[in-house]
Coordinates of C-alpha atoms in Angstrom, one line a residue:
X1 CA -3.0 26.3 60.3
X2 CA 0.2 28.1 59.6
X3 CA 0.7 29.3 55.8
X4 CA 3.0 27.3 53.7
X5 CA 6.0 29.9 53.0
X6 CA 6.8 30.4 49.2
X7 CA 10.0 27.7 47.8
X8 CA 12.9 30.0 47.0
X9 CA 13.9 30.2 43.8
X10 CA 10.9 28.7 41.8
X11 CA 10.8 30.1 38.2
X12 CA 7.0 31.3 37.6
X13 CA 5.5 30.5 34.5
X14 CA 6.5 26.8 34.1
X15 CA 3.1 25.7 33.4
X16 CA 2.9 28.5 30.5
X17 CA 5.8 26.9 29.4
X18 CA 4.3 23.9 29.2
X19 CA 1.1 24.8 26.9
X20 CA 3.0 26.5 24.8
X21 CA 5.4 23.8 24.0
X22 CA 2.6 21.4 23.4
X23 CA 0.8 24.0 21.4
X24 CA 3.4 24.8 19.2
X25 CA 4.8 21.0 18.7
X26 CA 1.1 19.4 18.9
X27 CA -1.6 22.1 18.1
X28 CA -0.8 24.1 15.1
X29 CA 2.1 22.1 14.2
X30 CA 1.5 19.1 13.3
X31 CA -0.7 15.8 12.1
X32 CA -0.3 12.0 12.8
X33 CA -0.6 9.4 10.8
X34 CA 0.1 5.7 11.4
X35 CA 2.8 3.4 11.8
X36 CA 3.2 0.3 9.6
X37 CA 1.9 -1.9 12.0
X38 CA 3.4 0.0 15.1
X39 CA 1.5 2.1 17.6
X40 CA 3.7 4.6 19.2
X41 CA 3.9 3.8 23.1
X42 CA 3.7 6.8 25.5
X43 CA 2.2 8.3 28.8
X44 CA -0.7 6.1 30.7
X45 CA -3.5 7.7 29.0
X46 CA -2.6 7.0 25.3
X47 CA -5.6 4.3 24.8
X48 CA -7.6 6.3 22.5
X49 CA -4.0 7.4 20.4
X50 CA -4.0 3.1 20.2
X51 CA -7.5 2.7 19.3
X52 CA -6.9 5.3 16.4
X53 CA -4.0 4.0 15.1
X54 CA -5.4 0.0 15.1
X55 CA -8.7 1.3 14.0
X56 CA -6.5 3.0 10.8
X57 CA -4.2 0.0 10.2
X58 CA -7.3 -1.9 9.8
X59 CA -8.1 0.4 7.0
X60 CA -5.4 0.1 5.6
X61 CA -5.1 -3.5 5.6
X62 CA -8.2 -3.8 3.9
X63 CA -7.3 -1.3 1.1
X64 CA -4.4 -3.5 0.5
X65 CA -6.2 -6.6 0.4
X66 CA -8.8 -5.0 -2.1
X67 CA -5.3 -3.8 -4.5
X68 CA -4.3 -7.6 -4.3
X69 CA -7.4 -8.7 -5.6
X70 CA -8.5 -6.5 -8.2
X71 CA -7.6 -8.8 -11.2
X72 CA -7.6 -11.9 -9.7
X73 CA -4.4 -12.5 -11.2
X74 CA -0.7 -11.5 -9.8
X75 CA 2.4 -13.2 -10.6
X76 CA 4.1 -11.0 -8.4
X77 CA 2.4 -12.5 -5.1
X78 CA 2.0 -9.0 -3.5
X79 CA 1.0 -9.1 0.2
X80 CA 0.3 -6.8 2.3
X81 CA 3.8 -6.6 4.4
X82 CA 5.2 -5.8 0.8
X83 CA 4.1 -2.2 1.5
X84 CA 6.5 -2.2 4.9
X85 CA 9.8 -3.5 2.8
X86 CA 11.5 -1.9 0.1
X87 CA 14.7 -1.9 -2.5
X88 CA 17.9 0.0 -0.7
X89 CA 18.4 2.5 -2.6
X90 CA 22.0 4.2 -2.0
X91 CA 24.5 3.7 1.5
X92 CA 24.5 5.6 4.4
X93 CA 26.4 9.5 3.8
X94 CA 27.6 9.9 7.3
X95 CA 26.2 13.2 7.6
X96 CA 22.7 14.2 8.8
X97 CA 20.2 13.4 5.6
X98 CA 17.4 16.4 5.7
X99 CA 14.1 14.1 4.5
X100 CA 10.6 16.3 3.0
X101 CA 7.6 14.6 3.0
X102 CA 7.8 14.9 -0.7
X103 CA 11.5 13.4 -0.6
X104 CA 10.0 10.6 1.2
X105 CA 6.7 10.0 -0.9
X106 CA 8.9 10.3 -4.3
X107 CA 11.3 7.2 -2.7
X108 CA 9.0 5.4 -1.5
X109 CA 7.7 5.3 -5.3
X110 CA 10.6 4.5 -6.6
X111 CA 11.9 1.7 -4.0
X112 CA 9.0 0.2 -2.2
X113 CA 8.7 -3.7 -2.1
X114 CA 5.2 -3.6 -2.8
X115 CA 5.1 -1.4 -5.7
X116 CA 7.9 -3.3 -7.3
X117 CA 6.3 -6.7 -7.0
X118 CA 3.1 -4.7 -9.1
X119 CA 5.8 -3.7 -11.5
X120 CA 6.7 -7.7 -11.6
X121 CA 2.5 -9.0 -11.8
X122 CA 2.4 -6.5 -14.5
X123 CA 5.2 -7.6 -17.0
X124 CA 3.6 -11.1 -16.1
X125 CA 0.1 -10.3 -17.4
X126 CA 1.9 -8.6 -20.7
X127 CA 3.9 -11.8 -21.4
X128 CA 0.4 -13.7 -21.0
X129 CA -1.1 -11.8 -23.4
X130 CA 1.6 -12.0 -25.7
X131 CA 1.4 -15.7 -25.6
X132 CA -2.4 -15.6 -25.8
X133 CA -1.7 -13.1 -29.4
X134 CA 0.7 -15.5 -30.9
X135 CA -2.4 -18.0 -31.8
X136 CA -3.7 -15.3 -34.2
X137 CA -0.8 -14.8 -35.9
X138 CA 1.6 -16.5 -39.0
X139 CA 4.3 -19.1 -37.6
X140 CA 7.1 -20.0 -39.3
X141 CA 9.7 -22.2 -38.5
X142 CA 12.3 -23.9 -40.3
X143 CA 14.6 -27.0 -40.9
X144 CA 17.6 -28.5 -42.4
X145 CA 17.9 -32.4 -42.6
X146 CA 20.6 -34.5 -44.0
X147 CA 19.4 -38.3 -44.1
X148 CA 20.8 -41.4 -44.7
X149 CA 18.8 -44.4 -45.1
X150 CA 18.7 -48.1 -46.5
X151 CA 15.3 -49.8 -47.1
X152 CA 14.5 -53.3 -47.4
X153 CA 11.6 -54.0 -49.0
X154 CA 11.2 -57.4 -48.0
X155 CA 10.4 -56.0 -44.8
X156 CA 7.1 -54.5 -46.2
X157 CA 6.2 -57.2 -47.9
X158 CA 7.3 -56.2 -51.5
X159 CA 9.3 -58.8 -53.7
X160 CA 9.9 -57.4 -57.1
X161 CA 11.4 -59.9 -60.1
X162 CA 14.8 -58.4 -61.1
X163 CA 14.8 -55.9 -57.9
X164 CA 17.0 -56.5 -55.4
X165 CA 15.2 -56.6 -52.0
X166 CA 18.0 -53.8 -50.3
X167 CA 17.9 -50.7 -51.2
X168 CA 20.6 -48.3 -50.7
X169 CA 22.0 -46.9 -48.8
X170 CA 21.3 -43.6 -50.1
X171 CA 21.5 -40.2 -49.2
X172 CA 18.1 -37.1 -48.8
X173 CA 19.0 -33.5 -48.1
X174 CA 16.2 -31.2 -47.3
X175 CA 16.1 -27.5 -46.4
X176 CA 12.5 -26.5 -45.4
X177 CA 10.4 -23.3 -44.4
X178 CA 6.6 -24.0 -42.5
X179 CA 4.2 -21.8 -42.0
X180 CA 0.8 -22.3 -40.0
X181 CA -2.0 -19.6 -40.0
X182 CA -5.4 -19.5 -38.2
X183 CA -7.7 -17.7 -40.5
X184 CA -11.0 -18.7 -38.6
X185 CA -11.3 -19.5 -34.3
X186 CA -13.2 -17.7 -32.5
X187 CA -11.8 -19.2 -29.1
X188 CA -8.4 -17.9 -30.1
X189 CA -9.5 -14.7 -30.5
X190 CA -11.7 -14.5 -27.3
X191 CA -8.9 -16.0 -24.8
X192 CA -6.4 -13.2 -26.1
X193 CA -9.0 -10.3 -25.5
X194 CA -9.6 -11.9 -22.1
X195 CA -5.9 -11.9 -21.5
X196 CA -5.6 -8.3 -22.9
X197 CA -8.1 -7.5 -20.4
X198 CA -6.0 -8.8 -17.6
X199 CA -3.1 -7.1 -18.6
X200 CA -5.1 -3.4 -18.6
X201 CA -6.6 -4.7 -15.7
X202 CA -2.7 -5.4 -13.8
X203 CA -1.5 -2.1 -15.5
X204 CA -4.4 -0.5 -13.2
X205 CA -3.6 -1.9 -10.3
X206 CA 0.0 -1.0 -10.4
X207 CA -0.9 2.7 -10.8
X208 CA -3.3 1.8 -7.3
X209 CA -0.8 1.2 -6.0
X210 CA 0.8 4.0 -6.2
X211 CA -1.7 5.6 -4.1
X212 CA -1.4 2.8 -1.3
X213 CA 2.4 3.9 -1.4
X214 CA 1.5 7.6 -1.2
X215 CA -0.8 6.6 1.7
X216 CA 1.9 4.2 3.8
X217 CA 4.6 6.4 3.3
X218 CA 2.6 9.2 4.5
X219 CA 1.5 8.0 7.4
X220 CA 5.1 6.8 8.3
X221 CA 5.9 10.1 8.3
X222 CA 3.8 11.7 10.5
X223 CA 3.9 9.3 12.8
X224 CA 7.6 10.2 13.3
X225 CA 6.3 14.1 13.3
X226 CA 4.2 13.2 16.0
X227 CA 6.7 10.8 18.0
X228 CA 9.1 14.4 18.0
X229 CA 6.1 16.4 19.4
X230 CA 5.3 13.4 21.7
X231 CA 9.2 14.3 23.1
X232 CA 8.9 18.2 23.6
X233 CA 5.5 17.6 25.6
X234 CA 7.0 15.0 27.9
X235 CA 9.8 17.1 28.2
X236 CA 8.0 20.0 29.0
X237 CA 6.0 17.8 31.3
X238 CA 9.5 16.9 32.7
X239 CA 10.4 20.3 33.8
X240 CA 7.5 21.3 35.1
X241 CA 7.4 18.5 37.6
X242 CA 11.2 19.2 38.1
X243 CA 10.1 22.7 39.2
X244 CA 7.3 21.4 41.8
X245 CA 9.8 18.8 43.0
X246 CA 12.2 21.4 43.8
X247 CA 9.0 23.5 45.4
X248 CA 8.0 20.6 47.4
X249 CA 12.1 20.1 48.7
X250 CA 12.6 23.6 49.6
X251 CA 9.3 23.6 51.4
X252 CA 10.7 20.7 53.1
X253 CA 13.7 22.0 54.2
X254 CA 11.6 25.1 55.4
X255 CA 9.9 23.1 57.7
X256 CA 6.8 23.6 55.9
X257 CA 6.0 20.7 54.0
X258 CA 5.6 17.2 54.8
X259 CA 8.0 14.5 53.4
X260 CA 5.2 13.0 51.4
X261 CA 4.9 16.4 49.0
X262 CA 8.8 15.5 47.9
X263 CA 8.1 11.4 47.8
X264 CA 5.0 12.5 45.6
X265 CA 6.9 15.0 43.5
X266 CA 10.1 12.6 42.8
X267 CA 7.5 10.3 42.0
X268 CA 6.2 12.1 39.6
X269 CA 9.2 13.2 37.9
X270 CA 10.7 9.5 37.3
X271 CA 7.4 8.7 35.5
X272 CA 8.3 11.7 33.2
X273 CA 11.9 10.1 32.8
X274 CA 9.9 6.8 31.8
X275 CA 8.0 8.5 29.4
X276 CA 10.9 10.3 27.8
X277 CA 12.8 6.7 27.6
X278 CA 10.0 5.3 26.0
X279 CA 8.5 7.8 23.9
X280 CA 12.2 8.6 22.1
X281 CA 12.9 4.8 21.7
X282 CA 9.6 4.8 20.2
X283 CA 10.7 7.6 17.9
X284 CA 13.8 5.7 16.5
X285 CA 11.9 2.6 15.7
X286 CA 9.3 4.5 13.7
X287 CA 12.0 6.2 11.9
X288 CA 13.6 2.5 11.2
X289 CA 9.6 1.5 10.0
X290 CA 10.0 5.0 7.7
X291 CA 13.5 4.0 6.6
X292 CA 11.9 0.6 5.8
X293 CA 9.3 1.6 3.6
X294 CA 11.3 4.4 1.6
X295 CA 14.3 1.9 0.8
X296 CA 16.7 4.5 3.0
X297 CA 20.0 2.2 4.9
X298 CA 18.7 1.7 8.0
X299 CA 22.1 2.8 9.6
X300 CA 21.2 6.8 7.7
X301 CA 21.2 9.7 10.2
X302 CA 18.0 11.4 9.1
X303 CA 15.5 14.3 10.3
X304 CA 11.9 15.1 9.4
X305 CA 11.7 18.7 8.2
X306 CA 8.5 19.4 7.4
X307 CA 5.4 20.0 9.7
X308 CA 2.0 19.2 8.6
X309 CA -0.3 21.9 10.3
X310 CA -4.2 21.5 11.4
X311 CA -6.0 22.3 8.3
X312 CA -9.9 21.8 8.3
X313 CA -11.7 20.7 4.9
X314 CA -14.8 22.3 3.3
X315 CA -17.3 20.7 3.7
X316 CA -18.2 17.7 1.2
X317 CA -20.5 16.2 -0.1
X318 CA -20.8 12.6 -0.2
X319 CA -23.1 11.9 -3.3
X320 CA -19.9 14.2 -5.3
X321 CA -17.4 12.9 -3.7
X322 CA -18.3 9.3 -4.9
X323 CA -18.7 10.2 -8.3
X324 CA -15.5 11.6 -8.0
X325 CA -14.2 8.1 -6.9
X326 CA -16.0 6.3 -9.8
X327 CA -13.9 8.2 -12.1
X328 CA -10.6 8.3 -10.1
X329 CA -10.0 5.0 -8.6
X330 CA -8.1 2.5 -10.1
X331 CA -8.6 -0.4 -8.1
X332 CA -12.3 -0.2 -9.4
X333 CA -11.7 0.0 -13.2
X334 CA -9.4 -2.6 -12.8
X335 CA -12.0 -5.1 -10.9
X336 CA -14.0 -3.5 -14.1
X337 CA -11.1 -5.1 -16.6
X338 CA -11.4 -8.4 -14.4
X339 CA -15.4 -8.5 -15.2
X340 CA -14.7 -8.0 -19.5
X341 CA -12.1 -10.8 -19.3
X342 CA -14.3 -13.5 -17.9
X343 CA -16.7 -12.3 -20.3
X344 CA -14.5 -13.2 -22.9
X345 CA -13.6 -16.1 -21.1
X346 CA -17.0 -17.2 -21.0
X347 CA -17.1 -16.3 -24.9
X348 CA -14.2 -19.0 -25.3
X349 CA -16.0 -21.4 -23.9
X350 CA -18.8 -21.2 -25.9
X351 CA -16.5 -20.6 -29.1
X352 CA -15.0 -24.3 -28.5
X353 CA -18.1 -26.2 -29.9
X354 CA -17.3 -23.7 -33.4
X355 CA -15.5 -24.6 -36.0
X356 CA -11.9 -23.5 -37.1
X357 CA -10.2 -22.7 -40.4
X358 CA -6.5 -23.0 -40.7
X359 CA -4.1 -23.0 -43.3
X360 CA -0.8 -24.5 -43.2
X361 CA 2.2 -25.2 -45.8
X362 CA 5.9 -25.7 -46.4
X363 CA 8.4 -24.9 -48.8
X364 CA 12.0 -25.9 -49.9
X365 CA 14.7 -27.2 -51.6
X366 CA 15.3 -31.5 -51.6
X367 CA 18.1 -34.1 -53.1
X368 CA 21.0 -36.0 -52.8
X369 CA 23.4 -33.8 -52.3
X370 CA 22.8 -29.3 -52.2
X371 CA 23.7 -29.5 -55.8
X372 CA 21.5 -31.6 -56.7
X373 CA 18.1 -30.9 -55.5
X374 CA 14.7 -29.5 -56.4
X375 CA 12.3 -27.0 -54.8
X376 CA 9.3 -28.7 -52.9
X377 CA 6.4 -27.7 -52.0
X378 CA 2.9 -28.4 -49.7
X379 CA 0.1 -26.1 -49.4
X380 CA -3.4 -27.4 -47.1
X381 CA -6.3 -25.6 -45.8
X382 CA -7.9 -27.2 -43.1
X383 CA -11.3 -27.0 -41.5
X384 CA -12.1 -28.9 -38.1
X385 CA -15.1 -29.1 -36.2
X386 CA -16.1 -30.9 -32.6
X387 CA -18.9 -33.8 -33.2
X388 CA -19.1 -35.1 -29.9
X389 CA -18.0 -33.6 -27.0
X390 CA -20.8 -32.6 -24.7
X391 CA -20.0 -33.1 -21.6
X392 CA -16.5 -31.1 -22.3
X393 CA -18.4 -28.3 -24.0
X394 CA -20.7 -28.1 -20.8
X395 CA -18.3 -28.3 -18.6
X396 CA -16.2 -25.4 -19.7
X397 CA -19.2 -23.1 -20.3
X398 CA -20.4 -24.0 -16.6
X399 CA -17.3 -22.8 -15.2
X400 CA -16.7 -19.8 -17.2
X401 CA -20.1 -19.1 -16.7
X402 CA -19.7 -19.6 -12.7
X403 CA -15.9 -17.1 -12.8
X404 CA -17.9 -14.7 -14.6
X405 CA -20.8 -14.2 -12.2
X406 CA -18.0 -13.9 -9.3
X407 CA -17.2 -11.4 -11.4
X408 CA -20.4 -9.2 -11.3
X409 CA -21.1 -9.5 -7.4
X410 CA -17.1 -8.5 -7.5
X411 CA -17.5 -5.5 -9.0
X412 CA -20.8 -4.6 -7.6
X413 CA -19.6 -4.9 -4.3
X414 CA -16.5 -2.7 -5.2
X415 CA -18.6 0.0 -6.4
X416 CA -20.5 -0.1 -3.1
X417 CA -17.2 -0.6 -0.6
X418 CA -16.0 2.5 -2.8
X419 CA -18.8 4.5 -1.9
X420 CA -18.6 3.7 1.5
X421 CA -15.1 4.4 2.3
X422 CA -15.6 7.7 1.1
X423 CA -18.8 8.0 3.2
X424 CA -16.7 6.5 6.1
X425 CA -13.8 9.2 5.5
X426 CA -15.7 12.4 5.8
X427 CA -17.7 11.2 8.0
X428 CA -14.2 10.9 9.8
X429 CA -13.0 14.0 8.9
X430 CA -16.2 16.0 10.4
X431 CA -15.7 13.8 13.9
X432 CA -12.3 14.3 14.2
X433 CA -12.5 17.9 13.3
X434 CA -15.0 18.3 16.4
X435 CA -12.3 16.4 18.3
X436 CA -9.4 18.5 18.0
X437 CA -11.8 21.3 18.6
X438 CA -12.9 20.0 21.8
X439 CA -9.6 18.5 22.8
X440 CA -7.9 21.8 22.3
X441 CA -10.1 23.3 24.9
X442 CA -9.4 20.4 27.1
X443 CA -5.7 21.0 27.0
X444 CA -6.2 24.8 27.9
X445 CA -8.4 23.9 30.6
X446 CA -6.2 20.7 32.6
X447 CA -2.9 23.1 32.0
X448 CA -5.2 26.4 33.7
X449 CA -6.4 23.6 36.1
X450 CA -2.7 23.1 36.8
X451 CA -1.3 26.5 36.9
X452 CA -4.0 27.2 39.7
X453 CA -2.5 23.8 41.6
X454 CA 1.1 24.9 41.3
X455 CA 0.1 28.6 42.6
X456 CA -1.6 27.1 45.8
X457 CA 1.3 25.2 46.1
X458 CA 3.6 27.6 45.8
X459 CA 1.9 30.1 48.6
X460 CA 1.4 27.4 50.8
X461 CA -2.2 26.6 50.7
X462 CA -2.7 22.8 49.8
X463 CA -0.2 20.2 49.3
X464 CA 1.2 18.9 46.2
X465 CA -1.5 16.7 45.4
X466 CA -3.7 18.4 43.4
X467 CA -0.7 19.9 41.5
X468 CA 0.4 15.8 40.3
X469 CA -3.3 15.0 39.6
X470 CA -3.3 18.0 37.3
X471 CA -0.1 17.2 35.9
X472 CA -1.9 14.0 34.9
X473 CA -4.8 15.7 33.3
X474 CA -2.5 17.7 31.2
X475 CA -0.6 14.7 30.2
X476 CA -4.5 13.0 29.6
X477 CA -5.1 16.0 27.4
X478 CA -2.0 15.8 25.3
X479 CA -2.5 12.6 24.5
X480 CA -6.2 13.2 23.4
X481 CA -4.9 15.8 21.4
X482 CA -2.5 14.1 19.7
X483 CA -5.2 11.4 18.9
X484 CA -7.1 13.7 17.5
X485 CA -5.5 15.8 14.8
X486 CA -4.2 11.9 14.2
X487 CA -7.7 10.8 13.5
X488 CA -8.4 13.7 11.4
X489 CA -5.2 13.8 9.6
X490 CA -5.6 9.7 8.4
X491 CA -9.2 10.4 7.7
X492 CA -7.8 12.9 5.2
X493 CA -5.4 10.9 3.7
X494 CA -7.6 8.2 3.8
X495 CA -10.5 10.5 1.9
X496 CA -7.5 11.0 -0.8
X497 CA -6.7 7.5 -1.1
X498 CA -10.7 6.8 -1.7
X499 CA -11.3 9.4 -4.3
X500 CA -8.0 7.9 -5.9
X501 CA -6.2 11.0 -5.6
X502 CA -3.3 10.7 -3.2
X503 CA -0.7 10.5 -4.7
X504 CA -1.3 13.8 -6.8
X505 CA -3.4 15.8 -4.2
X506 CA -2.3 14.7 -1.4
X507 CA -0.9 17.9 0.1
X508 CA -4.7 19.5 -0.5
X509 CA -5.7 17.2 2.2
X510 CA -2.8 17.3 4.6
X511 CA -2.3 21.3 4.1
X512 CA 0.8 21.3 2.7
X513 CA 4.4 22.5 4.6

């Protein structure tokens, strides 16, 4: 067989070229996180990249779905796509809009939907329990009247010797003050402490969700990090097969290599164009789902400038940890607020069958005309009591007794779903840790694996074959890369979000800049 003669014109070191553009976009440069219900779209091998980010917008999901619920009660009627929307805030510059991961974090708390519609359940629950308050305290109201009447007494049966039957017409002016006062109800008092609760308990959740916010935004963010570092490898996966394309033509027009190696290699370079098309639409849309959930114009020129770099955690432990999330998460003091309200809604119940001691009276000034008119007055103290209302009194305890065991399993579950989503998240942490470990190595291996192809290649040893089948483990390897310091950054923020910390801490999980 009659050595292959070396392509003129080949630039050596294409495939060092390569790692190093992945490595310094992808290795040390960067984390992923996920995409508000997109998954970014790239090479053939990108399963487990879409298994990581479905397996974290389940997560997600259910976080939000836990926020909604926490006091039973929201006037705002939060769901979960509220976290994707948000209030525009400003119009579009016309220049090119430089965006931190804290610039994005701090408008996402100031515009997003979600948050917002908290805001709104939480001035509901305050106007509640201000309506619920007003039944412990003094009312007063007042009146003016100016009457004008004729009577006949005849109608009422009264016929007086010497009186004549009509009376009238004549004329009553009265100006009047009331006031009403519970002094003693028990169920008064116990259905505006359960509403107080509710109220603490919303106030709670709107703080919660401040953290979900922290979480989306984040995510959002990354994800458009790792859409730009999806780019540079594909394009560095571009040249490279541009380089064995042009190796396989000039061994073709050397008479040394068949016309399959250039039909193989042009093959292999439009799948690289594909990727490119796709993988930089894929960018733009995830910038528009960032845009989205930060209330930025959608129509804004903006670029990411900060890189979130590999950063392992010390290692945790999980009994601390959820101790730590006892104390810290919001969400679980407010399901907390939801159990002392039906308490006292159970109380109120009970309190119905009691009696209740009122006072009431009025106050002002009557006659014929202003001028001539006298003060009035009425003064009563009242105390009512139920006789017979069983079934009533039954009834209502029944159910409140029924919302407030809900209640209990409620909360007891929360404490246990709070302990394990922090078990879950280090538990993700450690395996995604071991993953970008052992990916790394992969990704050093496929692009030696394809530096040895490309020589062989190029001294006219072996076809190009082996040098597009290691072009496809490289691209393999990326992609498994990428997945994992996505998996491990999301487990992070998702460890943050479960000790309630990620809003304030959340750059001592990702690393910071």
């Amino acid at each position: 067989m009659t050595p292959r003669k070396a392509a003129p014109g080949v630039r050596a070191g294409t495939q060092a070229h390569l790692f190093r553009s992945v490595a310094r976009n992808l290795g040390l440069g960067i984390g992923l996180g996920i995409g508000l219900g997109t998954t970014a779209q790239a090479q053939a091998p990108a399963t487990s990249a879409a298994t990581s980010a479905t397996a974290a917008s389940t997560a997600i999901s259910v976080g939000q779905t836990q926020l909604y619920n926490a006091t039973g009660q929201n006037g705002a009627q939060s769901t979960p796509d509220s976290y994707k929307g948000s209030i525009v805030e400003g119009r579009n510059t016309g220049t090119m809009l430089d965006l931190t991961l804290d610039d994005a974090i701090a408008r996402g708390l100031r515009t997003n939907l979600g948050l917002i519609l908290q805001g709104s359940a939480v001035q509901n629950a305050k106007g509640q329990r201000l309506q619920q308050l007003q039944a412990l305290l003094p009312t007063i109201t007042g009146s003016a009247s100016v009457e004008v009447e004729q009577i006949n007494l005849a109608a009422f049966g009264l016929q007086i010797p010497g009186l004549k039957p009509i009376i009238g017409p004549f004329q009553v002016v009265d100006f009047r003050a009331y006031l009403t006062q519970n002094l003693l109800n028990l169920q008064a008092l116990n259905t505006y402490l359960a509403a107080k609760h509710n109220f603490t308990g919303a106030k709670l959740t709107a703080e919660d969700a401040r953290d979900l916010v922290t979480l989306t935004v984040g995510n959002a963010y990354l994800l458009c990090i790792a859409d730009a570092a999806r780019i540079e490898a594909v394009k560095a996966e571009l040249e490279t097969s541009n380089v064995t394309l042009n190796q396989a033509m000039a061994g073709h027009d050397a008479g040394t290599s068949p016309r399959l190696d250039v039909l193989r290699a042009q093959v292999d370079v439009q799948n690289e164009k594909q990727s490119l098309i796709s993988s930089t639409n894929q960018l733009a849309k995830d910038k528009i789902a960032l845009a989205r959930t930060i209330g930025l114009p959608l129509d804004q020129e903006f670029r990411l400038t900060d890189l979130v770099p590999f950063r392992s955690l010390d290692e945790i432990n999980p009994d601390t940890a959820f101790q730590q999330a006892l104390k810290g998460r919001k969400d679980l003091a407010a399901t907390q607020e939801q159990l002392k309200a039906s308490e006292s809604q159970k109380k109120a119940a009970f309190d119905d069958r009691l009696p209740t001691v009122s006072f009431s009276g009025d106050y002002g000034d009557q006659g014929t005309t202003p001028g001539h008119s006298h003060g009035t007055f009425t003064a009563t103290g009242q105390a009512q009591m139920p006789i017979l209302q069983i079934a009533k009194n039954k009834g209502e305890v029944e159910a409140a007794d029924a919302q407030l065991q809900q209640a209990r399993e409620r909360y007891s579950d929360q404490i246990q779903q709070v302990n394990a989503d922090v078990r879950d998240s280090i538990l993700d942490i450690q395996a995604a840790a071991k993953l970008v470990e052992a990916t790394h190595t992969n990704v050093t291996l496929a692009t030696e694996e394809l530096s040895e192809a490309q020589q062989r290649f190029h001294a006219g040893i072996s076809d190009n074959l082996p040098v597009s089948q290691a072009q496809s483990q490289v691209e393999q390897a990326n992609d498994q890369y990428i997945s994992a310091l996505y998996q491990h950054n999301v487990a992070k923020l998702s460890l943050a979000r479960a000790l309630g910390v990620a809003q304030t801490n959340f750059h001592d999980y990702l690393g910071g800049k």
